[in-house]
Amino acid sequence: MCDFNIRSVYDIVRLHDDLARAKKGIKEMKDVLFVAAGGALGTSARYSIQLLLPAAGADFPFGVLLMNWLGCLFLGWFFTVTLRSWRINPRWRLAIGTGFTGGFTTFSTFT
């Protein structure tokens, strides 16, 4: 005799759905890790450059303006080039475009 019943089929389908959700969660977690790694490098680069730039004065933070301007130009160039002519993995685009450039340009909120 076979112990295979409707309940067993239901459990198999549910297990398949759970595995599909787990795979999707792992993919999303990898994306988050790429953005986090890029952000860590971007904030480190920003902090290092700010240490090298002399303080221009207390009236206006020219260093912050320079960082944001450079980040804006880089982001525009990067996404234009990578979408048109370079074949870059989407995760690397996340790491460089969103993570690195985001950290490079918005770290000023923490300083």
CSV table of C-alpha atoms in Angstrom, one decimal:
chain,number,residue,atom,x,y,z
A,1,MET,CA,0.0,0.0,0.0
A,2,CYS,CA,1.0,3.6,-0.6
A,3,ASP,CA,0.9,6.2,2.1
A,4,PHE,CA,0.7,8.9,-0.5
A,5,ASN,CA,-2.3,11.1,0.1
A,6,ILE,CA,-3.6,14.6,-0.5
A,7,ARG,CA,-2.0,16.0,2.6
A,8,SER,CA,1.4,14.8,1.4
A,9,VAL,CA,0.9,16.5,-1.9
A,10,TYR,CA,0.0,19.7,-0.1
A,11,ASP,CA,3.1,19.5,2.1
A,12,ILE,CA,5.3,19.0,-1.0
A,13,VAL,CA,3.8,22.0,-2.7
A,14,ARG,CA,4.1,24.1,0.4
A,15,LEU,CA,7.8,23.0,0.8
A,16,HIS,CA,8.4,24.0,-2.8
A,17,ASP,CA,6.9,27.4,-2.2
A,18,ASP,CA,8.9,27.9,0.9
A,19,LEU,CA,12.1,27.0,-1.0
A,20,ALA,CA,11.3,29.5,-3.7
A,21,ARG,CA,10.8,32.2,-1.1
A,22,ALA,CA,14.0,31.3,0.6
A,23,LYS,CA,15.9,31.5,-2.7
A,24,LYS,CA,14.4,34.9,-3.4
A,25,GLY,CA,15.3,36.1,0.1
A,26,ILE,CA,18.9,34.9,-0.4
A,27,LYS,CA,19.1,36.8,-3.8
A,28,GLU,CA,17.8,40.0,-2.1
A,29,MET,CA,20.3,39.5,0.8
A,30,LYS,CA,23.1,39.3,-1.7
A,31,ASP,CA,22.0,42.6,-3.3
A,32,VAL,CA,21.9,44.2,0.2
A,33,LEU,CA,25.4,42.9,0.9
A,34,PHE,CA,26.8,44.3,-2.4
A,35,VAL,CA,25.2,47.7,-1.6
A,36,ALA,CA,26.6,47.6,1.9
A,37,ALA,CA,30.1,46.8,0.7
A,38,GLY,CA,30.0,49.6,-1.8
A,39,GLY,CA,28.7,52.0,0.8
A,40,ALA,CA,31.5,51.1,3.2
A,41,LEU,CA,34.1,51.8,0.5
A,42,GLY,CA,32.3,55.0,-0.5
A,43,THR,CA,32.1,56.4,3.0
A,44,SER,CA,35.7,55.5,3.6
A,45,ALA,CA,36.8,57.3,0.5
A,46,ARG,CA,34.8,60.3,1.4
A,47,TYR,CA,36.2,60.4,4.9
A,48,SER,CA,39.8,60.0,3.6
A,49,ILE,CA,39.4,62.8,1.1
A,50,GLN,CA,37.9,65.1,3.7
A,51,LEU,CA,40.9,64.5,5.9
A,52,LEU,CA,43.2,65.6,3.0
A,53,LEU,CA,41.2,68.7,2.2
A,54,PRO,CA,42.0,71.7,4.3
A,55,ALA,CA,39.0,73.3,6.0
A,56,ALA,CA,38.0,76.3,3.9
A,57,GLY,CA,36.2,78.1,6.6
A,58,ALA,CA,33.2,77.8,8.9
A,59,ASP,CA,30.9,79.8,6.6
A,60,PHE,CA,30.3,77.2,3.9
A,61,PRO,CA,31.4,73.5,3.7
A,62,PHE,CA,33.1,73.6,0.3
A,63,GLY,CA,34.5,70.0,0.9
A,64,VAL,CA,30.9,68.7,1.1
A,65,LEU,CA,30.0,70.5,-2.0
A,66,LEU,CA,33.0,69.1,-3.8
A,67,MET,CA,32.2,65.5,-2.7
A,68,ASN,CA,28.6,65.8,-3.8
A,69,TRP,CA,29.6,67.4,-7.1
A,70,LEU,CA,32.1,64.7,-7.9
A,71,GLY,CA,29.7,62.0,-6.9
A,72,CYS,CA,27.0,63.4,-9.1
A,73,LEU,CA,29.3,63.6,-12.1
A,74,PHE,CA,30.7,60.1,-11.5
A,75,LEU,CA,27.2,58.6,-11.1
A,76,GLY,CA,26.0,60.2,-14.3
A,77,TRP,CA,29.1,59.0,-16.2
A,78,PHE,CA,29.0,55.5,-14.6
A,79,PHE,CA,25.4,54.7,-15.5
A,80,THR,CA,25.6,56.2,-18.9
A,81,VAL,CA,28.7,54.1,-19.8
A,82,THR,CA,27.6,50.9,-18.1
A,83,LEU,CA,24.2,50.8,-19.7
A,84,ARG,CA,25.4,51.7,-23.2
A,85,SER,CA,28.7,50.0,-23.8
A,86,TRP,CA,30.0,48.0,-20.8
A,87,ARG,CA,28.6,44.7,-19.7
A,88,ILE,CA,28.6,44.9,-15.9
A,89,ASN,CA,26.8,42.5,-13.6
A,90,PRO,CA,23.7,44.2,-12.1
A,91,ARG,CA,25.1,43.5,-8.6
A,92,TRP,CA,28.3,45.4,-9.4
A,93,ARG,CA,26.2,48.3,-10.7
A,94,LEU,CA,24.4,48.2,-7.3
A,95,ALA,CA,27.6,48.1,-5.4
A,96,ILE,CA,29.3,50.9,-7.4
A,97,GLY,CA,26.3,53.1,-8.3
A,98,THR,CA,24.1,52.8,-5.3
A,99,GLY,CA,26.5,51.7,-2.6
A,100,PHE,CA,29.8,53.5,-3.3
A,101,THR,CA,28.4,56.7,-4.8
A,102,GLY,CA,25.6,56.9,-2.3
A,103,GLY,CA,28.1,56.6,0.6
A,104,PHE,CA,30.5,58.9,-1.1
A,105,THR,CA,27.9,61.7,-1.6
A,106,THR,CA,25.7,61.4,1.6
A,107,PHE,CA,28.3,60.7,4.3
A,108,SER,CA,28.2,64.4,5.0
A,109,THR,CA,25.0,63.7,7.1
A,110,PHE,CA,27.2,61.8,9.6
A,111,THR,CA,30.0,64.3,9.9
